[in-house]
Amino acid sequence: MTTLSLGPSPARRDALARRIRLLVAATIAYNVIEAVVALTAGTLASSSALIGFGLDSVIEVSSAAAVAWQFSAREHAVREARERTALRIIAVSFLALAAYVAVDAVRALTGTGEAEPSPLGIVIAALSLAIMPFLSAAQRRAGREIGSASAVADSKQTLLCTYLSAVLLVGLILNAAFGWSWADPVAALAIAGIAVKEGREAWRGKGCCAPTAGSQACAKSPVR
């Protein structure tokens, strides 16, 4: 007779929770550094895309902190009870980022500001492009296995940082190489669009897990 698996064992859940806490701590530490560098470089270069990228780092810290709070609980039931609140915080973080970046990009496109080339911005964007995919993939795997929509949503926030890094890098290089200052706010608008999409999905609790071990926990996430 085949036994139906209802998810990871308690010991495995605890191990996954510890892994998520470590990954979240690493994400917070890196994003604090990233935020300081990007906001400084963006201010010096009057770059709306760099400032938006730095603000995304700040927002990603708040998103990761929400997951850290959720997984600070030792009991699995308490972590599940905190899931929805963590998802709401992550969703609002995405949407706040989108609103700010869109307004600042439109301001730049209408001629009230023009971005200067930023070698420092290029360096931090390239570094993030190399680091973020690994953190995101590791947390997404752990989140799906344990059945946590918030951990998966936060991993998508980290993955968004990868997309932002790529878009930002292209915009900064075009501006530095050809003087195309319009590429910077256009890149920022692309960032805002991605953030809106991810924010809506996080609010609805979408994109949690594959229908495996964590399917029961995922089913509890609100989808409207």
PDB file of C-alpha atoms in Angstrom:
ATOM      1  CA  MET A   1       0.000   0.000   0.000  1.00  0.00           C
ATOM      2  CA  THR A   2       1.381   3.395  -0.992  1.00  0.00           C
ATOM      3  CA  THR A   3       1.651   5.994   1.757  1.00  0.00           C
ATOM      4  CA  LEU A   4       0.693   9.544   0.816  1.00  0.00           C
ATOM      5  CA  SER A   5       3.309  12.057   1.927  1.00  0.00           C
ATOM      6  CA  LEU A   6       1.773  15.100   3.587  1.00  0.00           C
ATOM      7  CA  GLY A   7       4.967  17.105   3.645  1.00  0.00           C
ATOM      8  CA  PRO A   8       8.399  17.131   5.233  1.00  0.00           C
ATOM      9  CA  SER A   9       8.922  15.575   8.637  1.00  0.00           C
ATOM     10  CA  PRO A  10       9.150  17.865  11.690  1.00  0.00           C
ATOM     11  CA  ALA A  11      12.932  17.431  11.749  1.00  0.00           C
ATOM     12  CA  ARG A  12      13.184  18.313   8.068  1.00  0.00           C
ATOM     13  CA  ARG A  13      10.922  21.348   8.565  1.00  0.00           C
ATOM     14  CA  ASP A  14      13.185  22.582  11.351  1.00  0.00           C
ATOM     15  CA  ALA A  15      16.256  22.139   9.149  1.00  0.00           C
ATOM     16  CA  LEU A  16      14.586  24.026   6.297  1.00  0.00           C
ATOM     17  CA  ALA A  17      13.517  26.799   8.671  1.00  0.00           C
ATOM     18  CA  ARG A  18      17.121  27.176   9.867  1.00  0.00           C
ATOM     19  CA  ARG A  19      18.319  27.293   6.259  1.00  0.00           C
ATOM     20  CA  ILE A  20      15.788  29.992   5.405  1.00  0.00           C
ATOM     21  CA  ARG A  21      16.860  32.040   8.434  1.00  0.00           C
ATOM     22  CA  LEU A  22      20.504  31.862   7.307  1.00  0.00           C
ATOM     23  CA  LEU A  23      19.648  32.789   3.717  1.00  0.00           C
ATOM     24  CA  VAL A  24      17.492  35.679   4.881  1.00  0.00           C
ATOM     25  CA  ALA A  25      20.309  36.932   7.118  1.00  0.00           C
ATOM     26  CA  ALA A  26      22.735  36.810   4.179  1.00  0.00           C
ATOM     27  CA  THR A  27      20.225  38.632   1.984  1.00  0.00           C
ATOM     28  CA  ILE A  28      19.737  41.373   4.568  1.00  0.00           C
ATOM     29  CA  ALA A  29      23.486  41.851   5.063  1.00  0.00           C
ATOM     30  CA  TYR A  30      24.209  42.098   1.352  1.00  0.00           C
ATOM     31  CA  ASN A  31      21.286  44.395   0.649  1.00  0.00           C
ATOM     32  CA  VAL A  32      22.295  46.846   3.358  1.00  0.00           C
ATOM     33  CA  ILE A  33      25.664  47.220   1.627  1.00  0.00           C
ATOM     34  CA  GLU A  34      24.016  47.351  -1.794  1.00  0.00           C
ATOM     35  CA  ALA A  35      21.576  50.039  -0.662  1.00  0.00           C
ATOM     36  CA  VAL A  36      24.292  52.300   0.728  1.00  0.00           C
ATOM     37  CA  VAL A  37      26.416  52.012  -2.415  1.00  0.00           C
ATOM     38  CA  ALA A  38      23.537  52.362  -4.893  1.00  0.00           C
ATOM     39  CA  LEU A  39      21.884  55.301  -3.136  1.00  0.00           C
ATOM     40  CA  THR A  40      25.207  57.102  -2.814  1.00  0.00           C
ATOM     41  CA  ALA A  41      26.119  56.476  -6.454  1.00  0.00           C
ATOM     42  CA  GLY A  42      22.602  57.373  -7.599  1.00  0.00           C
ATOM     43  CA  THR A  43      22.593  60.652  -5.706  1.00  0.00           C
ATOM     44  CA  LEU A  44      26.002  61.635  -7.059  1.00  0.00           C
ATOM     45  CA  ALA A  45      24.990  60.778 -10.639  1.00  0.00           C
ATOM     46  CA  SER A  46      21.354  61.997 -10.381  1.00  0.00           C
ATOM     47  CA  SER A  47      20.361  58.517 -11.559  1.00  0.00           C
ATOM     48  CA  SER A  48      16.717  57.590 -10.972  1.00  0.00           C
ATOM     49  CA  ALA A  49      17.449  53.971 -11.896  1.00  0.00           C
ATOM     50  CA  LEU A  50      20.303  53.716  -9.388  1.00  0.00           C
ATOM     51  CA  ILE A  51      18.243  55.376  -6.671  1.00  0.00           C
ATOM     52  CA  GLY A  52      15.375  53.024  -7.468  1.00  0.00           C
ATOM     53  CA  PHE A  53      17.776  50.107  -7.273  1.00  0.00           C
ATOM     54  CA  GLY A  54      19.025  51.314  -3.899  1.00  0.00           C
ATOM     55  CA  LEU A  55      15.471  51.716  -2.632  1.00  0.00           C
ATOM     56  CA  ASP A  56      14.701  48.219  -3.844  1.00  0.00           C
ATOM     57  CA  SER A  57      17.553  47.054  -1.633  1.00  0.00           C
ATOM     58  CA  VAL A  58      15.993  48.858   1.336  1.00  0.00           C
ATOM     59  CA  ILE A  59      12.614  47.331   0.544  1.00  0.00           C
ATOM     60  CA  GLU A  60      14.187  43.926   0.100  1.00  0.00           C
ATOM     61  CA  VAL A  61      15.618  44.263   3.593  1.00  0.00           C
ATOM     62  CA  SER A  62      12.111  44.911   4.940  1.00  0.00           C
ATOM     63  CA  SER A  63      10.785  41.950   2.965  1.00  0.00           C
ATOM     64  CA  ALA A  64      13.532  39.668   4.252  1.00  0.00           C
ATOM     65  CA  ALA A  65      12.994  40.989   7.775  1.00  0.00           C
ATOM     66  CA  ALA A  66       9.328  39.984   7.550  1.00  0.00           C
ATOM     67  CA  VAL A  67      10.360  36.440   6.635  1.00  0.00           C
ATOM     68  CA  ALA A  68      12.995  36.454   9.377  1.00  0.00           C
ATOM     69  CA  TRP A  69      10.270  37.431  11.863  1.00  0.00           C
ATOM     70  CA  GLN A  70       8.026  34.653  10.581  1.00  0.00           C
ATOM     71  CA  PHE A  71      10.742  32.008  10.831  1.00  0.00           C
ATOM     72  CA  SER A  72      12.029  33.226  14.188  1.00  0.00           C
ATOM     73  CA  ALA A  73       9.213  31.171  15.698  1.00  0.00           C
ATOM     74  CA  ARG A  74      10.262  27.669  16.663  1.00  0.00           C
ATOM     75  CA  GLU A  75       6.815  26.138  16.280  1.00  0.00           C
ATOM     76  CA  HIS A  76       5.663  25.337  12.761  1.00  0.00           C
ATOM     77  CA  ALA A  77       2.082  26.361  13.594  1.00  0.00           C
ATOM     78  CA  VAL A  78       3.218  29.844  14.647  1.00  0.00           C
ATOM     79  CA  ARG A  79       5.232  30.242  11.447  1.00  0.00           C
ATOM     80  CA  GLU A  80       2.161  29.325   9.410  1.00  0.00           C
ATOM     81  CA  ALA A  81       0.039  31.808  11.371  1.00  0.00           C
ATOM     82  CA  ARG A  82       2.494  34.594  10.512  1.00  0.00           C
ATOM     83  CA  GLU A  83       2.558  33.688   6.820  1.00  0.00           C
ATOM     84  CA  ARG A  84      -0.187  36.000   5.605  1.00  0.00           C
ATOM     85  CA  THR A  85       1.170  39.036   7.448  1.00  0.00           C
ATOM     86  CA  ALA A  86       4.619  38.441   5.970  1.00  0.00           C
ATOM     87  CA  LEU A  87       3.127  38.161   2.478  1.00  0.00           C
ATOM     88  CA  ARG A  88       1.258  41.440   2.910  1.00  0.00           C
ATOM     89  CA  ILE A  89       4.440  43.222   3.999  1.00  0.00           C
ATOM     90  CA  ILE A  90       6.294  41.860   0.974  1.00  0.00           C
ATOM     91  CA  ALA A  91       3.490  42.890  -1.397  1.00  0.00           C
ATOM     92  CA  VAL A  92       3.309  46.437  -0.033  1.00  0.00           C
ATOM     93  CA  SER A  93       7.095  46.657  -0.316  1.00  0.00           C
ATOM     94  CA  PHE A  94       6.953  45.808  -4.016  1.00  0.00           C
ATOM     95  CA  LEU A  95       4.196  48.326  -4.731  1.00  0.00           C
ATOM     96  CA  ALA A  96       5.885  51.117  -2.762  1.00  0.00           C
ATOM     97  CA  LEU A  97       9.036  50.587  -4.781  1.00  0.00           C
ATOM     98  CA  ALA A  98       7.104  50.693  -8.061  1.00  0.00           C
ATOM     99  CA  ALA A  99       5.363  53.948  -7.147  1.00  0.00           C
ATOM    100  CA  TYR A 100       8.537  55.785  -6.196  1.00  0.00           C
ATOM    101  CA  VAL A 101      10.595  54.574  -9.144  1.00  0.00           C
ATOM    102  CA  ALA A 102       7.855  55.376 -11.665  1.00  0.00           C
ATOM    103  CA  VAL A 103       7.418  58.938 -10.403  1.00  0.00           C
ATOM    104  CA  ASP A 104      11.158  59.581 -10.349  1.00  0.00           C
ATOM    105  CA  ALA A 105      11.631  58.099 -13.826  1.00  0.00           C
ATOM    106  CA  VAL A 106       8.859  60.256 -15.292  1.00  0.00           C
ATOM    107  CA  ARG A 107      10.468  63.285 -13.657  1.00  0.00           C
ATOM    108  CA  ALA A 108      13.756  62.420 -15.348  1.00  0.00           C
ATOM    109  CA  LEU A 109      12.131  61.816 -18.746  1.00  0.00           C
ATOM    110  CA  THR A 110      10.363  65.173 -18.645  1.00  0.00           C
ATOM    111  CA  GLY A 111      13.703  66.919 -18.367  1.00  0.00           C
ATOM    112  CA  THR A 112      13.817  67.858 -14.694  1.00  0.00           C
ATOM    113  CA  GLY A 113      16.890  65.728 -14.172  1.00  0.00           C
ATOM    114  CA  GLU A 114      19.552  64.016 -16.268  1.00  0.00           C
ATOM    115  CA  ALA A 115      21.688  61.120 -15.112  1.00  0.00           C
ATOM    116  CA  GLU A 116      25.472  61.270 -15.245  1.00  0.00           C
ATOM    117  CA  PRO A 117      27.599  58.176 -15.993  1.00  0.00           C
ATOM    118  CA  SER A 118      28.274  56.119 -12.858  1.00  0.00           C
ATOM    119  CA  PRO A 119      31.170  53.618 -12.840  1.00  0.00           C
ATOM    120  CA  LEU A 120      30.370  52.773  -9.210  1.00  0.00           C
ATOM    121  CA  GLY A 121      26.790  52.020 -10.213  1.00  0.00           C
ATOM    122  CA  ILE A 122      28.004  49.691 -12.956  1.00  0.00           C
ATOM    123  CA  VAL A 123      30.159  47.801 -10.446  1.00  0.00           C
ATOM    124  CA  ILE A 124      27.379  47.293  -7.884  1.00  0.00           C
ATOM    125  CA  ALA A 125      24.893  46.272 -10.588  1.00  0.00           C
ATOM    126  CA  ALA A 126      27.322  43.691 -11.994  1.00  0.00           C
ATOM    127  CA  LEU A 127      28.111  42.354  -8.525  1.00  0.00           C
ATOM    128  CA  SER A 128      24.437  41.957  -7.676  1.00  0.00           C
ATOM    129  CA  LEU A 129      23.816  40.248 -10.999  1.00  0.00           C
ATOM    130  CA  ALA A 130      26.397  37.648  -9.988  1.00  0.00           C
ATOM    131  CA  ILE A 131      25.274  37.117  -6.363  1.00  0.00           C
ATOM    132  CA  MET A 132      21.491  37.443  -6.233  1.00  0.00           C
ATOM    133  CA  PRO A 133      20.502  34.427  -8.397  1.00  0.00           C
ATOM    134  CA  PHE A 134      22.202  32.011  -5.996  1.00  0.00           C
ATOM    135  CA  LEU A 135      20.537  33.438  -2.886  1.00  0.00           C
ATOM    136  CA  SER A 136      17.170  33.479  -4.629  1.00  0.00           C
ATOM    137  CA  ALA A 137      17.370  29.908  -5.919  1.00  0.00           C
ATOM    138  CA  ALA A 138      18.449  28.494  -2.559  1.00  0.00           C
ATOM    139  CA  GLN A 139      15.649  30.233  -0.655  1.00  0.00           C
ATOM    140  CA  ARG A 140      13.061  29.349  -3.286  1.00  0.00           C
ATOM    141  CA  ARG A 141      13.936  25.647  -3.048  1.00  0.00           C
ATOM    142  CA  ALA A 142      13.725  25.681   0.740  1.00  0.00           C
ATOM    143  CA  GLY A 143      10.505  27.707   0.709  1.00  0.00           C
ATOM    144  CA  ARG A 144       8.808  25.372  -1.736  1.00  0.00           C
ATOM    145  CA  GLU A 145       9.817  22.285   0.183  1.00  0.00           C
ATOM    146  CA  ILE A 146       8.592  23.637   3.504  1.00  0.00           C
ATOM    147  CA  GLY A 147       5.450  25.054   1.854  1.00  0.00           C
ATOM    148  CA  SER A 148       5.978  28.720   2.721  1.00  0.00           C
ATOM    149  CA  ALA A 149       4.475  31.229   0.298  1.00  0.00           C
ATOM    150  CA  SER A 150       6.219  34.103   2.081  1.00  0.00           C
ATOM    151  CA  ALA A 151       9.666  32.520   1.766  1.00  0.00           C
ATOM    152  CA  VAL A 152       9.036  31.906  -1.929  1.00  0.00           C
ATOM    153  CA  ALA A 153       7.719  35.454  -2.396  1.00  0.00           C
ATOM    154  CA  ASP A 154      10.805  36.840  -0.687  1.00  0.00           C
ATOM    155  CA  SER A 155      12.992  34.719  -2.958  1.00  0.00           C
ATOM    156  CA  LYS A 156      11.165  36.306  -5.894  1.00  0.00           C
ATOM    157  CA  GLN A 157      11.962  39.703  -4.407  1.00  0.00           C
ATOM    158  CA  THR A 158      15.607  38.622  -4.442  1.00  0.00           C
ATOM    159  CA  LEU A 159      15.210  37.343  -8.003  1.00  0.00           C
ATOM    160  CA  LEU A 160      13.727  40.709  -8.918  1.00  0.00           C
ATOM    161  CA  CYS A 161      17.005  42.196  -7.749  1.00  0.00           C
ATOM    162  CA  THR A 162      18.698  40.087 -10.430  1.00  0.00           C
ATOM    163  CA  TYR A 163      16.368  41.458 -13.111  1.00  0.00           C
ATOM    164  CA  LEU A 164      16.873  44.961 -11.790  1.00  0.00           C
ATOM    165  CA  SER A 165      20.623  44.484 -11.852  1.00  0.00           C
ATOM    166  CA  ALA A 166      20.537  43.409 -15.501  1.00  0.00           C
ATOM    167  CA  VAL A 167      18.224  46.239 -16.564  1.00  0.00           C
ATOM    168  CA  LEU A 168      20.188  48.761 -14.536  1.00  0.00           C
ATOM    169  CA  LEU A 169      23.506  47.547 -15.914  1.00  0.00           C
ATOM    170  CA  VAL A 170      22.322  47.929 -19.509  1.00  0.00           C
ATOM    171  CA  GLY A 171      20.974  51.419 -18.825  1.00  0.00           C
ATOM    172  CA  LEU A 172      24.129  52.574 -17.054  1.00  0.00           C
ATOM    173  CA  ILE A 173      26.415  51.184 -19.757  1.00  0.00           C
ATOM    174  CA  LEU A 174      24.386  52.836 -22.527  1.00  0.00           C
ATOM    175  CA  ASN A 175      24.532  56.125 -20.668  1.00  0.00           C
ATOM    176  CA  ALA A 176      28.272  55.816 -20.020  1.00  0.00           C
ATOM    177  CA  ALA A 177      29.168  54.654 -23.534  1.00  0.00           C
ATOM    178  CA  PHE A 178      26.844  56.737 -25.695  1.00  0.00           C
ATOM    179  CA  GLY A 179      25.531  59.464 -23.417  1.00  0.00           C
ATOM    180  CA  TRP A 180      22.000  58.070 -23.674  1.00  0.00           C
ATOM    181  CA  SER A 181      20.695  59.558 -20.447  1.00  0.00           C
ATOM    182  CA  TRP A 182      17.139  58.559 -21.393  1.00  0.00           C
ATOM    183  CA  ALA A 183      18.166  54.906 -21.014  1.00  0.00           C
ATOM    184  CA  ASP A 184      18.375  55.386 -17.248  1.00  0.00           C
ATOM    185  CA  PRO A 185      14.729  56.388 -16.597  1.00  0.00           C
ATOM    186  CA  VAL A 186      13.507  53.878 -19.183  1.00  0.00           C
ATOM    187  CA  ALA A 187      15.360  51.195 -17.241  1.00  0.00           C
ATOM    188  CA  ALA A 188      13.754  52.521 -14.057  1.00  0.00           C
ATOM    189  CA  LEU A 189      10.263  52.205 -15.580  1.00  0.00           C
ATOM    190  CA  ALA A 190      11.009  48.594 -16.498  1.00  0.00           C
ATOM    191  CA  ILE A 191      11.988  48.032 -12.874  1.00  0.00           C
ATOM    192  CA  ALA A 192       8.693  49.556 -11.715  1.00  0.00           C
ATOM    193  CA  GLY A 193       6.676  47.312 -14.026  1.00  0.00           C
ATOM    194  CA  ILE A 194       8.322  44.171 -12.710  1.00  0.00           C
ATOM    195  CA  ALA A 195       7.776  45.318  -9.129  1.00  0.00           C
ATOM    196  CA  VAL A 196       4.030  45.852  -9.695  1.00  0.00           C
ATOM    197  CA  LYS A 197       3.644  42.351 -11.122  1.00  0.00           C
ATOM    198  CA  GLU A 198       5.475  40.727  -8.229  1.00  0.00           C
ATOM    199  CA  GLY A 199       3.619  42.833  -5.669  1.00  0.00           C
ATOM    200  CA  ARG A 200       0.232  41.739  -6.987  1.00  0.00           C
ATOM    201  CA  GLU A 201       1.281  38.094  -6.942  1.00  0.00           C
ATOM    202  CA  ALA A 202       2.600  38.352  -3.394  1.00  0.00           C
ATOM    203  CA  TRP A 203      -0.634  40.015  -2.222  1.00  0.00           C
ATOM    204  CA  ARG A 204      -2.670  37.188  -3.739  1.00  0.00           C
ATOM    205  CA  GLY A 205      -0.330  34.550  -2.346  1.00  0.00           C
ATOM    206  CA  LYS A 206       0.512  33.225  -5.795  1.00  0.00           C
ATOM    207  CA  GLY A 207       3.589  31.385  -6.943  1.00  0.00           C
ATOM    208  CA  CYS A 208       4.208  29.405  -3.794  1.00  0.00           C
ATOM    209  CA  CYS A 209       5.096  25.833  -4.391  1.00  0.00           C
ATOM    210  CA  ALA A 210       5.078  22.890  -6.683  1.00  0.00           C
ATOM    211  CA  PRO A 211       2.344  20.396  -5.774  1.00  0.00           C
ATOM    212  CA  THR A 212       4.638  18.282  -3.631  1.00  0.00           C
ATOM    213  CA  ALA A 213       5.533  18.315   0.021  1.00  0.00           C
ATOM    214  CA  GLY A 214       4.300  21.804   0.784  1.00  0.00           C
ATOM    215  CA  SER A 215       1.046  21.681  -1.112  1.00  0.00           C
ATOM    216  CA  GLN A 216      -1.102  21.815   2.010  1.00  0.00           C
ATOM    217  CA  ALA A 217       0.591  24.924   3.328  1.00  0.00           C
ATOM    218  CA  CYS A 218       0.382  26.577  -0.058  1.00  0.00           C
ATOM    219  CA  ALA A 219      -3.292  25.880  -0.268  1.00  0.00           C
ATOM    220  CA  LYS A 220      -3.774  28.082   2.773  1.00  0.00           C
ATOM    221  CA  SER A 221      -2.409  31.120   0.963  1.00  0.00           C
ATOM    222  CA  PRO A 222      -5.171  33.524  -0.129  1.00  0.00           C
ATOM    223  CA  VAL A 223      -5.707  33.548  -3.892  1.00  0.00           C
ATOM    224  CA  ARG A 224      -8.323  35.981  -5.070  1.00  0.00           C
TER     225      ARG A 224
END
